[in-house]
Amino acid sequence: MYAYLIRRFFLIIPTLLGIMIINFAVVQILPGGPVEQMIAELTGDAIDATARVGGDAGSEAAPSGQQSQGGKDAGLSSQYRGAQGLPPNLIKSIEKQFGLDKPAHERFFIMMKSYVTFDFGDSFFQDRSVTQLVIDKMPVSISLGLWTTLLVYMISIPLGIAKAVRDGSRFDIWTSGLVIFGNAVPGFLFAILLIIMFAGGRYLDWFPLRGLTSPGFQDMNSFEKIIDYFWHMALPLLSMIIGGFAGLTMLTKNSFIEEINKQYVLTARAKGLTQHSVLYGHVFRNAMMIIIAGFPAAFVGILFTGSMLTEIIFSLDGLGLLGFEAALKRDFPVMFGTLYFFTLFGLILAIISDLMYHVVDPRVDFEARDV
């Protein structure tokens, strides 16, 4: 087991490096980088300035020497969209400001060298370190991810077991309709429906529309803080749970049905064991293995990606919204810093899921699978 874990930890290095290389290469060929966005801002200011002085010298022709220099500048700046007419020295200073004055491969090695020590640098556009940004946004995403994952598992596992035991019954048919509804309706669409129904959109105004806390939260006592927190979390959590419990419920049901039909279960029943003893003494351990294996992926998905649209709709300033805005603005330090950290986090969770296999069933021996 220890040798297996050591190999898995060493595999993290090439896996993480491959993910970073692919994403870094893709971003290099995408248009609209940070230099172009800065140029767009400068060009907008220049247009405003020209409009202000256009009445004084709008019809005055530029000297021929200046026109020639302008053409030269435009040629040197043509690699960036909208940079025509800007001095090449200004373009170079912008490139240096963002660290884009070096070749791509050199920038990648410098970046990875810093990431090894968890130095993610500063955001291009927010004038703060990436680490501080992530720490500030983390409470929102952890609140959504942790509570959603716990509630989804608390609902899906008992419901899936009940459906497996009552397979084909009226209860199974009616709950399957609920599962199909949850699987068919996107979480963001259900979130919009909840806002319309319960957050002052059209009908009722029972819940707040934005944020995790109310104004004056710090002045509340402990009980009032708890009530206020869950009051704000109610609709976002409900919108995320409705789309998350369906798949896990069916996975639980199918896993238990497969185990219930095996020979060892029939043997246990023939010995006179009760349904409860058979189900939770024999079936549960084997059926839960596939569900435990999927926990890390489910947690990471809910925590860092599944909550993005929910954060945007409910104006929750979390990691999903941070990543979305960083991608739009091409804020490379935020994009790659968060990608590195959360990919590493996900790979470590995958190893933990293998350990959970062994905890649930000590008979599982990963070394025995080696050839």
PDB file of C-alpha atoms in Angstrom, residues 60-327:
ATOM      1  CA  GLU A  60      -5.022  70.912 -39.435  1.00  0.00           C
ATOM      2  CA  ALA A  61      -2.853  68.463 -41.379  1.00  0.00           C
ATOM      3  CA  ALA A  62       0.014  66.727 -39.594  1.00  0.00           C
ATOM      4  CA  PRO A  63       3.570  67.407 -40.819  1.00  0.00           C
ATOM      5  CA  SER A  64       4.898  64.870 -43.269  1.00  0.00           C
ATOM      6  CA  GLY A  65       7.664  63.791 -40.887  1.00  0.00           C
ATOM      7  CA  GLN A  66       5.127  62.993 -38.195  1.00  0.00           C
ATOM      8  CA  GLN A  67       3.042  61.010 -40.654  1.00  0.00           C
ATOM      9  CA  SER A  68       6.084  58.939 -41.569  1.00  0.00           C
ATOM     10  CA  GLN A  69       6.889  58.317 -37.917  1.00  0.00           C
ATOM     11  CA  GLY A  70       3.246  57.424 -37.283  1.00  0.00           C
ATOM     12  CA  GLY A  71       3.369  54.858 -40.057  1.00  0.00           C
ATOM     13  CA  LYS A  72       6.514  53.361 -38.579  1.00  0.00           C
ATOM     14  CA  ASP A  73       4.950  53.185 -35.128  1.00  0.00           C
ATOM     15  CA  ALA A  74       1.866  51.518 -36.551  1.00  0.00           C
ATOM     16  CA  GLY A  75       4.011  48.933 -38.264  1.00  0.00           C
ATOM     17  CA  LEU A  76       5.893  48.114 -35.067  1.00  0.00           C
ATOM     18  CA  SER A  77       2.651  47.890 -33.079  1.00  0.00           C
ATOM     19  CA  SER A  78       0.653  45.895 -35.594  1.00  0.00           C
ATOM     20  CA  GLN A  79       1.067  42.634 -33.669  1.00  0.00           C
ATOM     21  CA  TYR A  80      -1.552  43.889 -31.183  1.00  0.00           C
ATOM     22  CA  ARG A  81      -5.070  44.679 -32.246  1.00  0.00           C
ATOM     23  CA  GLY A  82      -5.892  48.372 -31.848  1.00  0.00           C
ATOM     24  CA  ALA A  83      -2.254  49.383 -31.242  1.00  0.00           C
ATOM     25  CA  GLN A  84      -1.848  51.360 -34.468  1.00  0.00           C
ATOM     26  CA  GLY A  85      -0.601  54.855 -33.750  1.00  0.00           C
ATOM     27  CA  LEU A  86       0.754  54.116 -30.269  1.00  0.00           C
ATOM     28  CA  PRO A  87       4.513  54.566 -29.665  1.00  0.00           C
ATOM     29  CA  PRO A  88       6.466  51.295 -29.741  1.00  0.00           C
ATOM     30  CA  ASN A  89       8.153  52.222 -26.457  1.00  0.00           C
ATOM     31  CA  LEU A  90       4.748  52.379 -24.801  1.00  0.00           C
ATOM     32  CA  ILE A  91       3.856  48.927 -26.108  1.00  0.00           C
ATOM     33  CA  LYS A  92       7.166  47.558 -24.845  1.00  0.00           C
ATOM     34  CA  SER A  93       6.632  49.088 -21.414  1.00  0.00           C
ATOM     35  CA  ILE A  94       3.168  47.490 -21.216  1.00  0.00           C
ATOM     36  CA  GLU A  95       4.646  44.120 -22.197  1.00  0.00           C
ATOM     37  CA  LYS A  96       7.311  44.488 -19.526  1.00  0.00           C
ATOM     38  CA  GLN A  97       4.711  45.485 -16.945  1.00  0.00           C
ATOM     39  CA  PHE A  98       2.826  42.236 -17.541  1.00  0.00           C
ATOM     40  CA  GLY A  99       5.986  40.152 -17.937  1.00  0.00           C
ATOM     41  CA  LEU A 100       5.190  39.423 -21.585  1.00  0.00           C
ATOM     42  CA  ASP A 101       8.456  40.783 -22.940  1.00  0.00           C
ATOM     43  CA  LYS A 102      10.043  37.317 -22.710  1.00  0.00           C
ATOM     44  CA  PRO A 103       9.496  34.265 -24.960  1.00  0.00           C
ATOM     45  CA  ALA A 104       6.582  32.001 -24.008  1.00  0.00           C
ATOM     46  CA  HIS A 105       8.728  29.057 -22.925  1.00  0.00           C
ATOM     47  CA  GLU A 106      10.826  31.285 -20.663  1.00  0.00           C
ATOM     48  CA  ARG A 107       7.720  32.775 -19.069  1.00  0.00           C
ATOM     49  CA  PHE A 108       6.358  29.288 -18.457  1.00  0.00           C
ATOM     50  CA  PHE A 109       9.494  28.081 -16.661  1.00  0.00           C
ATOM     51  CA  ILE A 110       9.638  31.243 -14.547  1.00  0.00           C
ATOM     52  CA  MET A 111       5.975  30.788 -13.648  1.00  0.00           C
ATOM     53  CA  MET A 112       6.352  27.128 -12.674  1.00  0.00           C
ATOM     54  CA  LYS A 113       9.464  27.873 -10.638  1.00  0.00           C
ATOM     55  CA  SER A 114       7.451  30.360  -8.587  1.00  0.00           C
ATOM     56  CA  TYR A 115       4.476  28.023  -8.298  1.00  0.00           C
ATOM     57  CA  VAL A 116       6.603  25.284  -6.766  1.00  0.00           C
ATOM     58  CA  THR A 117       7.015  27.564  -3.738  1.00  0.00           C
ATOM     59  CA  PHE A 118       3.332  28.618  -3.972  1.00  0.00           C
ATOM     60  CA  ASP A 119       4.285  32.132  -5.042  1.00  0.00           C
ATOM     61  CA  PHE A 120       1.464  32.979  -7.449  1.00  0.00           C
ATOM     62  CA  GLY A 121       2.355  36.620  -7.983  1.00  0.00           C
ATOM     63  CA  ASP A 122      -0.027  39.587  -8.240  1.00  0.00           C
ATOM     64  CA  SER A 123      -3.153  40.075 -10.279  1.00  0.00           C
ATOM     65  CA  PHE A 124      -2.716  42.169 -13.429  1.00  0.00           C
ATOM     66  CA  PHE A 125      -5.840  44.232 -12.848  1.00  0.00           C
ATOM     67  CA  GLN A 126      -6.773  44.105  -9.141  1.00  0.00           C
ATOM     68  CA  ASP A 127      -3.472  45.252  -7.592  1.00  0.00           C
ATOM     69  CA  ARG A 128      -3.527  42.392  -5.071  1.00  0.00           C
ATOM     70  CA  SER A 129      -1.736  39.101  -4.727  1.00  0.00           C
ATOM     71  CA  VAL A 130      -3.402  36.008  -6.136  1.00  0.00           C
ATOM     72  CA  THR A 131      -3.103  34.285  -2.770  1.00  0.00           C
ATOM     73  CA  GLN A 132      -4.928  37.099  -1.011  1.00  0.00           C
ATOM     74  CA  LEU A 133      -7.664  37.125  -3.660  1.00  0.00           C
ATOM     75  CA  VAL A 134      -8.213  33.381  -3.268  1.00  0.00           C
ATOM     76  CA  ILE A 135      -8.264  33.627   0.535  1.00  0.00           C
ATOM     77  CA  ASP A 136     -10.829  36.430   0.368  1.00  0.00           C
ATOM     78  CA  LYS A 137     -13.086  34.524  -2.047  1.00  0.00           C
ATOM     79  CA  MET A 138     -12.656  31.106  -0.409  1.00  0.00           C
ATOM     80  CA  PRO A 139     -15.317  31.439   2.355  1.00  0.00           C
ATOM     81  CA  VAL A 140     -18.109  31.884  -0.190  1.00  0.00           C
ATOM     82  CA  SER A 141     -17.082  28.912  -2.321  1.00  0.00           C
ATOM     83  CA  ILE A 142     -16.377  26.698   0.682  1.00  0.00           C
ATOM     84  CA  SER A 143     -19.809  27.543   2.084  1.00  0.00           C
ATOM     85  CA  LEU A 144     -21.515  26.604  -1.171  1.00  0.00           C
ATOM     86  CA  GLY A 145     -19.357  23.561  -1.903  1.00  0.00           C
ATOM     87  CA  LEU A 146     -19.293  22.059   1.574  1.00  0.00           C
ATOM     88  CA  TRP A 147     -22.983  22.440   2.356  1.00  0.00           C
ATOM     89  CA  THR A 148     -24.048  21.366  -1.128  1.00  0.00           C
ATOM     90  CA  THR A 149     -21.885  18.242  -1.021  1.00  0.00           C
ATOM     91  CA  LEU A 150     -23.073  17.276   2.467  1.00  0.00           C
ATOM     92  CA  LEU A 151     -26.747  17.852   1.669  1.00  0.00           C
ATOM     93  CA  VAL A 152     -26.542  16.074  -1.683  1.00  0.00           C
ATOM     94  CA  TYR A 153     -24.993  12.997  -0.050  1.00  0.00           C
ATOM     95  CA  MET A 154     -27.410  13.124   2.891  1.00  0.00           C
ATOM     96  CA  ILE A 155     -30.364  13.155   0.474  1.00  0.00           C
ATOM     97  CA  SER A 156     -29.099  10.940  -2.326  1.00  0.00           C
ATOM     98  CA  ILE A 157     -27.698   7.966  -0.394  1.00  0.00           C
ATOM     99  CA  PRO A 158     -30.808   7.243   1.751  1.00  0.00           C
ATOM    100  CA  LEU A 159     -33.076   7.923  -1.238  1.00  0.00           C
ATOM    101  CA  GLY A 160     -31.002   5.666  -3.514  1.00  0.00           C
ATOM    102  CA  ILE A 161     -31.040   2.855  -0.932  1.00  0.00           C
ATOM    103  CA  ALA A 162     -34.804   3.204  -0.469  1.00  0.00           C
ATOM    104  CA  LYS A 163     -35.329   3.079  -4.228  1.00  0.00           C
ATOM    105  CA  ALA A 164     -33.129  -0.022  -4.550  1.00  0.00           C
ATOM    106  CA  VAL A 165     -34.988  -1.873  -1.797  1.00  0.00           C
ATOM    107  CA  ARG A 166     -38.374  -0.864  -3.291  1.00  0.00           C
ATOM    108  CA  ASP A 167     -37.369  -1.263  -6.922  1.00  0.00           C
ATOM    109  CA  GLY A 168     -40.427  -1.170  -9.182  1.00  0.00           C
ATOM    110  CA  SER A 169     -42.801  -0.007  -6.429  1.00  0.00           C
ATOM    111  CA  ARG A 170     -44.988   3.083  -6.504  1.00  0.00           C
ATOM    112  CA  PHE A 171     -42.455   4.878  -4.302  1.00  0.00           C
ATOM    113  CA  ASP A 172     -39.702   4.099  -6.815  1.00  0.00           C
ATOM    114  CA  ILE A 173     -41.796   5.387  -9.725  1.00  0.00           C
ATOM    115  CA  TRP A 174     -42.773   8.672  -8.049  1.00  0.00           C
ATOM    116  CA  THR A 175     -39.282   9.434  -6.792  1.00  0.00           C
ATOM    117  CA  SER A 176     -37.898   8.616 -10.249  1.00  0.00           C
ATOM    118  CA  GLY A 177     -40.050  11.445 -11.579  1.00  0.00           C
ATOM    119  CA  LEU A 178     -38.428  13.781  -9.061  1.00  0.00           C
ATOM    120  CA  VAL A 179     -34.973  12.523 -10.040  1.00  0.00           C
ATOM    121  CA  ILE A 180     -35.708  13.027 -13.742  1.00  0.00           C
ATOM    122  CA  PHE A 181     -36.880  16.590 -13.032  1.00  0.00           C
ATOM    123  CA  GLY A 182     -33.715  17.347 -11.070  1.00  0.00           C
ATOM    124  CA  ASN A 183     -31.550  15.888 -13.803  1.00  0.00           C
ATOM    125  CA  ALA A 184     -33.377  17.718 -16.607  1.00  0.00           C
ATOM    126  CA  VAL A 185     -33.514  21.216 -15.125  1.00  0.00           C
ATOM    127  CA  PRO A 186     -30.151  23.080 -15.186  1.00  0.00           C
ATOM    128  CA  GLY A 187     -29.139  24.480 -11.834  1.00  0.00           C
ATOM    129  CA  PHE A 188     -28.797  28.059 -13.113  1.00  0.00           C
ATOM    130  CA  LEU A 189     -32.310  27.934 -14.636  1.00  0.00           C
ATOM    131  CA  PHE A 190     -33.736  26.696 -11.355  1.00  0.00           C
ATOM    132  CA  ALA A 191     -31.837  29.482  -9.575  1.00  0.00           C
ATOM    133  CA  ILE A 192     -33.534  32.085 -11.785  1.00  0.00           C
ATOM    134  CA  LEU A 193     -36.906  30.475 -11.050  1.00  0.00           C
ATOM    135  CA  LEU A 194     -36.227  30.663  -7.306  1.00  0.00           C
ATOM    136  CA  ILE A 195     -35.363  34.354  -7.597  1.00  0.00           C
ATOM    137  CA  ILE A 196     -38.586  35.047  -9.486  1.00  0.00           C
ATOM    138  CA  MET A 197     -40.664  33.104  -6.986  1.00  0.00           C
ATOM    139  CA  PHE A 198     -39.066  33.872  -3.618  1.00  0.00           C
ATOM    140  CA  ALA A 199     -36.523  36.728  -3.873  1.00  0.00           C
ATOM    141  CA  GLY A 200     -38.683  39.630  -4.995  1.00  0.00           C
ATOM    142  CA  GLY A 201     -38.525  38.828  -8.691  1.00  0.00           C
ATOM    143  CA  ARG A 202     -42.286  38.830  -9.179  1.00  0.00           C
ATOM    144  CA  TYR A 203     -44.175  37.026  -6.439  1.00  0.00           C
ATOM    145  CA  LEU A 204     -42.726  36.664  -2.934  1.00  0.00           C
ATOM    146  CA  ASP A 205     -39.889  38.570  -1.286  1.00  0.00           C
ATOM    147  CA  TRP A 206     -38.863  36.112   1.408  1.00  0.00           C
ATOM    148  CA  PHE A 207     -35.141  35.732   0.759  1.00  0.00           C
ATOM    149  CA  PRO A 208     -32.254  38.131   0.012  1.00  0.00           C
ATOM    150  CA  LEU A 209     -30.915  38.341  -3.515  1.00  0.00           C
ATOM    151  CA  ARG A 210     -27.198  38.898  -2.930  1.00  0.00           C
ATOM    152  CA  GLY A 211     -24.367  38.278  -0.497  1.00  0.00           C
ATOM    153  CA  LEU A 212     -23.853  35.816   2.347  1.00  0.00           C
ATOM    154  CA  THR A 213     -24.689  38.202   5.181  1.00  0.00           C
ATOM    155  CA  SER A 214     -26.851  41.220   5.864  1.00  0.00           C
ATOM    156  CA  PRO A 215     -25.631  44.746   6.690  1.00  0.00           C
ATOM    157  CA  GLY A 216     -24.783  44.945  10.371  1.00  0.00           C
ATOM    158  CA  PHE A 217     -23.863  41.256  10.538  1.00  0.00           C
ATOM    159  CA  GLN A 218     -20.969  41.949  12.913  1.00  0.00           C
ATOM    160  CA  ASP A 219     -23.327  43.533  15.442  1.00  0.00           C
ATOM    161  CA  MET A 220     -25.579  40.449  15.646  1.00  0.00           C
ATOM    162  CA  ASN A 221     -25.344  37.831  18.370  1.00  0.00           C
ATOM    163  CA  SER A 222     -24.304  34.265  17.529  1.00  0.00           C
ATOM    164  CA  PHE A 223     -27.826  32.937  17.035  1.00  0.00           C
ATOM    165  CA  GLU A 224     -28.798  35.843  14.791  1.00  0.00           C
ATOM    166  CA  LYS A 225     -25.627  35.355  12.712  1.00  0.00           C
ATOM    167  CA  ILE A 226     -26.454  31.683  12.131  1.00  0.00           C
ATOM    168  CA  ILE A 227     -30.026  32.498  11.101  1.00  0.00           C
ATOM    169  CA  ASP A 228     -28.875  35.310   8.814  1.00  0.00           C
ATOM    170  CA  TYR A 229     -26.205  33.119   7.198  1.00  0.00           C
ATOM    171  CA  PHE A 230     -28.580  30.270   6.342  1.00  0.00           C
ATOM    172  CA  TRP A 231     -31.246  32.771   5.259  1.00  0.00           C
ATOM    173  CA  HIS A 232     -28.840  34.014   2.598  1.00  0.00           C
ATOM    174  CA  MET A 233     -27.654  30.480   1.727  1.00  0.00           C
ATOM    175  CA  ALA A 234     -31.106  28.928   1.306  1.00  0.00           C
ATOM    176  CA  LEU A 235     -31.801  29.722  -2.348  1.00  0.00           C
ATOM    177  CA  PRO A 236     -28.241  29.212  -3.686  1.00  0.00           C
ATOM    178  CA  LEU A 237     -27.996  25.844  -1.928  1.00  0.00           C
ATOM    179  CA  LEU A 238     -31.400  24.732  -3.160  1.00  0.00           C
ATOM    180  CA  SER A 239     -30.509  25.619  -6.746  1.00  0.00           C
ATOM    181  CA  MET A 240     -27.281  23.599  -6.543  1.00  0.00           C
ATOM    182  CA  ILE A 241     -28.793  20.609  -4.727  1.00  0.00           C
ATOM    183  CA  ILE A 242     -31.599  20.118  -7.256  1.00  0.00           C
ATOM    184  CA  GLY A 243     -29.114  19.436 -10.020  1.00  0.00           C
ATOM    185  CA  GLY A 244     -26.635  17.454  -7.952  1.00  0.00           C
ATOM    186  CA  PHE A 245     -28.711  14.865  -6.150  1.00  0.00           C
ATOM    187  CA  ALA A 246     -30.209  13.174  -9.233  1.00  0.00           C
ATOM    188  CA  GLY A 247     -27.065  11.523 -10.571  1.00  0.00           C
ATOM    189  CA  LEU A 248     -25.843  10.386  -7.154  1.00  0.00           C
ATOM    190  CA  THR A 249     -29.273   8.978  -6.285  1.00  0.00           C
ATOM    191  CA  MET A 250     -29.354   6.788  -9.393  1.00  0.00           C
ATOM    192  CA  LEU A 251     -25.724   5.769  -8.872  1.00  0.00           C
ATOM    193  CA  THR A 252     -26.546   4.675  -5.333  1.00  0.00           C
ATOM    194  CA  LYS A 253     -29.662   2.796  -6.437  1.00  0.00           C
ATOM    195  CA  ASN A 254     -27.933   0.927  -9.256  1.00  0.00           C
ATOM    196  CA  SER A 255     -24.953   0.069  -7.082  1.00  0.00           C
ATOM    197  CA  PHE A 256     -27.159  -1.391  -4.342  1.00  0.00           C
ATOM    198  CA  ILE A 257     -29.340  -3.309  -6.807  1.00  0.00           C
ATOM    199  CA  GLU A 258     -26.234  -4.891  -8.318  1.00  0.00           C
ATOM    200  CA  GLU A 259     -25.023  -6.010  -4.892  1.00  0.00           C
ATOM    201  CA  ILE A 260     -28.469  -7.178  -3.720  1.00  0.00           C
ATOM    202  CA  ASN A 261     -28.708  -9.618  -6.631  1.00  0.00           C
ATOM    203  CA  LYS A 262     -25.361 -11.278  -5.888  1.00  0.00           C
ATOM    204  CA  GLN A 263     -25.016 -14.769  -4.475  1.00  0.00           C
ATOM    205  CA  TYR A 264     -23.605 -13.790  -1.075  1.00  0.00           C
ATOM    206  CA  VAL A 265     -26.754 -11.783  -0.340  1.00  0.00           C
ATOM    207  CA  LEU A 266     -28.978 -14.741  -1.153  1.00  0.00           C
ATOM    208  CA  THR A 267     -26.815 -16.895   1.108  1.00  0.00           C
ATOM    209  CA  ALA A 268     -27.095 -14.394   3.963  1.00  0.00           C
ATOM    210  CA  ARG A 269     -30.874 -14.331   3.626  1.00  0.00           C
ATOM    211  CA  ALA A 270     -30.993 -18.119   3.539  1.00  0.00           C
ATOM    212  CA  LYS A 271     -29.193 -18.149   6.895  1.00  0.00           C
ATOM    213  CA  GLY A 272     -32.101 -16.190   8.372  1.00  0.00           C
ATOM    214  CA  LEU A 273     -30.516 -12.750   8.655  1.00  0.00           C
ATOM    215  CA  THR A 274     -32.909  -9.810   8.747  1.00  0.00           C
ATOM    216  CA  GLN A 275     -33.266  -7.381   5.850  1.00  0.00           C
ATOM    217  CA  HIS A 276     -31.563  -4.672   7.902  1.00  0.00           C
ATOM    218  CA  SER A 277     -28.606  -6.912   8.737  1.00  0.00           C
ATOM    219  CA  VAL A 278     -28.180  -8.003   5.136  1.00  0.00           C
ATOM    220  CA  LEU A 279     -28.476  -4.481   3.778  1.00  0.00           C
ATOM    221  CA  TYR A 280     -26.198  -2.640   6.202  1.00  0.00           C
ATOM    222  CA  GLY A 281     -23.995  -5.525   7.353  1.00  0.00           C
ATOM    223  CA  HIS A 282     -23.104  -6.935   3.941  1.00  0.00           C
ATOM    224  CA  VAL A 283     -24.413  -4.883   1.009  1.00  0.00           C
ATOM    225  CA  PHE A 284     -23.626  -1.393   2.272  1.00  0.00           C
ATOM    226  CA  ARG A 285     -19.843  -1.788   2.424  1.00  0.00           C
ATOM    227  CA  ASN A 286     -19.533  -3.113  -1.127  1.00  0.00           C
ATOM    228  CA  ALA A 287     -22.119  -0.828  -2.705  1.00  0.00           C
ATOM    229  CA  MET A 288     -20.686   2.338  -1.164  1.00  0.00           C
ATOM    230  CA  MET A 289     -17.216   1.868  -2.646  1.00  0.00           C
ATOM    231  CA  ILE A 290     -18.081   3.361  -6.039  1.00  0.00           C
ATOM    232  CA  ILE A 291     -19.862   6.269  -4.341  1.00  0.00           C
ATOM    233  CA  ILE A 292     -16.885   7.016  -2.107  1.00  0.00           C
ATOM    234  CA  ALA A 293     -14.596   6.907  -5.134  1.00  0.00           C
ATOM    235  CA  GLY A 294     -16.620   9.651  -6.780  1.00  0.00           C
ATOM    236  CA  PHE A 295     -16.610  11.945  -3.761  1.00  0.00           C
ATOM    237  CA  PRO A 296     -13.402  13.900  -4.561  1.00  0.00           C
ATOM    238  CA  ALA A 297     -14.499  14.654  -8.120  1.00  0.00           C
ATOM    239  CA  ALA A 298     -17.959  15.667  -6.904  1.00  0.00           C
ATOM    240  CA  PHE A 299     -16.548  17.925  -4.191  1.00  0.00           C
ATOM    241  CA  VAL A 300     -14.034  19.622  -6.476  1.00  0.00           C
ATOM    242  CA  GLY A 301     -16.642  20.028  -9.198  1.00  0.00           C
ATOM    243  CA  ILE A 302     -19.166  21.628  -6.863  1.00  0.00           C
ATOM    244  CA  LEU A 303     -16.590  23.736  -5.045  1.00  0.00           C
ATOM    245  CA  PHE A 304     -14.705  25.250  -7.977  1.00  0.00           C
ATOM    246  CA  THR A 305     -16.807  24.913 -11.124  1.00  0.00           C
ATOM    247  CA  GLY A 306     -20.380  24.003 -10.366  1.00  0.00           C
ATOM    248  CA  SER A 307     -20.908  27.107  -8.238  1.00  0.00           C
ATOM    249  CA  MET A 308     -19.771  29.632 -10.855  1.00  0.00           C
ATOM    250  CA  LEU A 309     -23.188  30.358 -12.386  1.00  0.00           C
ATOM    251  CA  THR A 310     -24.800  30.279  -8.952  1.00  0.00           C
ATOM    252  CA  GLU A 311     -22.306  32.863  -7.685  1.00  0.00           C
ATOM    253  CA  ILE A 312     -22.992  35.085 -10.689  1.00  0.00           C
ATOM    254  CA  ILE A 313     -26.792  34.811 -10.417  1.00  0.00           C
ATOM    255  CA  PHE A 314     -26.914  35.430  -6.661  1.00  0.00           C
ATOM    256  CA  SER A 315     -24.065  37.997  -6.665  1.00  0.00           C
ATOM    257  CA  LEU A 316     -21.855  35.857  -4.438  1.00  0.00           C
ATOM    258  CA  ASP A 317     -18.224  36.918  -4.629  1.00  0.00           C
ATOM    259  CA  GLY A 318     -16.519  33.525  -4.654  1.00  0.00           C
ATOM    260  CA  LEU A 319     -13.903  31.546  -6.556  1.00  0.00           C
ATOM    261  CA  GLY A 320     -16.212  30.764  -9.457  1.00  0.00           C
ATOM    262  CA  LEU A 321     -16.848  34.436 -10.136  1.00  0.00           C
ATOM    263  CA  LEU A 322     -13.146  35.201  -9.637  1.00  0.00           C
ATOM    264  CA  GLY A 323     -12.137  32.613 -12.243  1.00  0.00           C
ATOM    265  CA  PHE A 324     -14.808  33.774 -14.680  1.00  0.00           C
ATOM    266  CA  GLU A 325     -13.689  37.396 -14.484  1.00  0.00           C
ATOM    267  CA  ALA A 326     -10.020  36.393 -14.735  1.00  0.00           C
ATOM    268  CA  ALA A 327     -10.725  34.440 -17.918  1.00  0.00           C
TER     269      ALA A 327
END
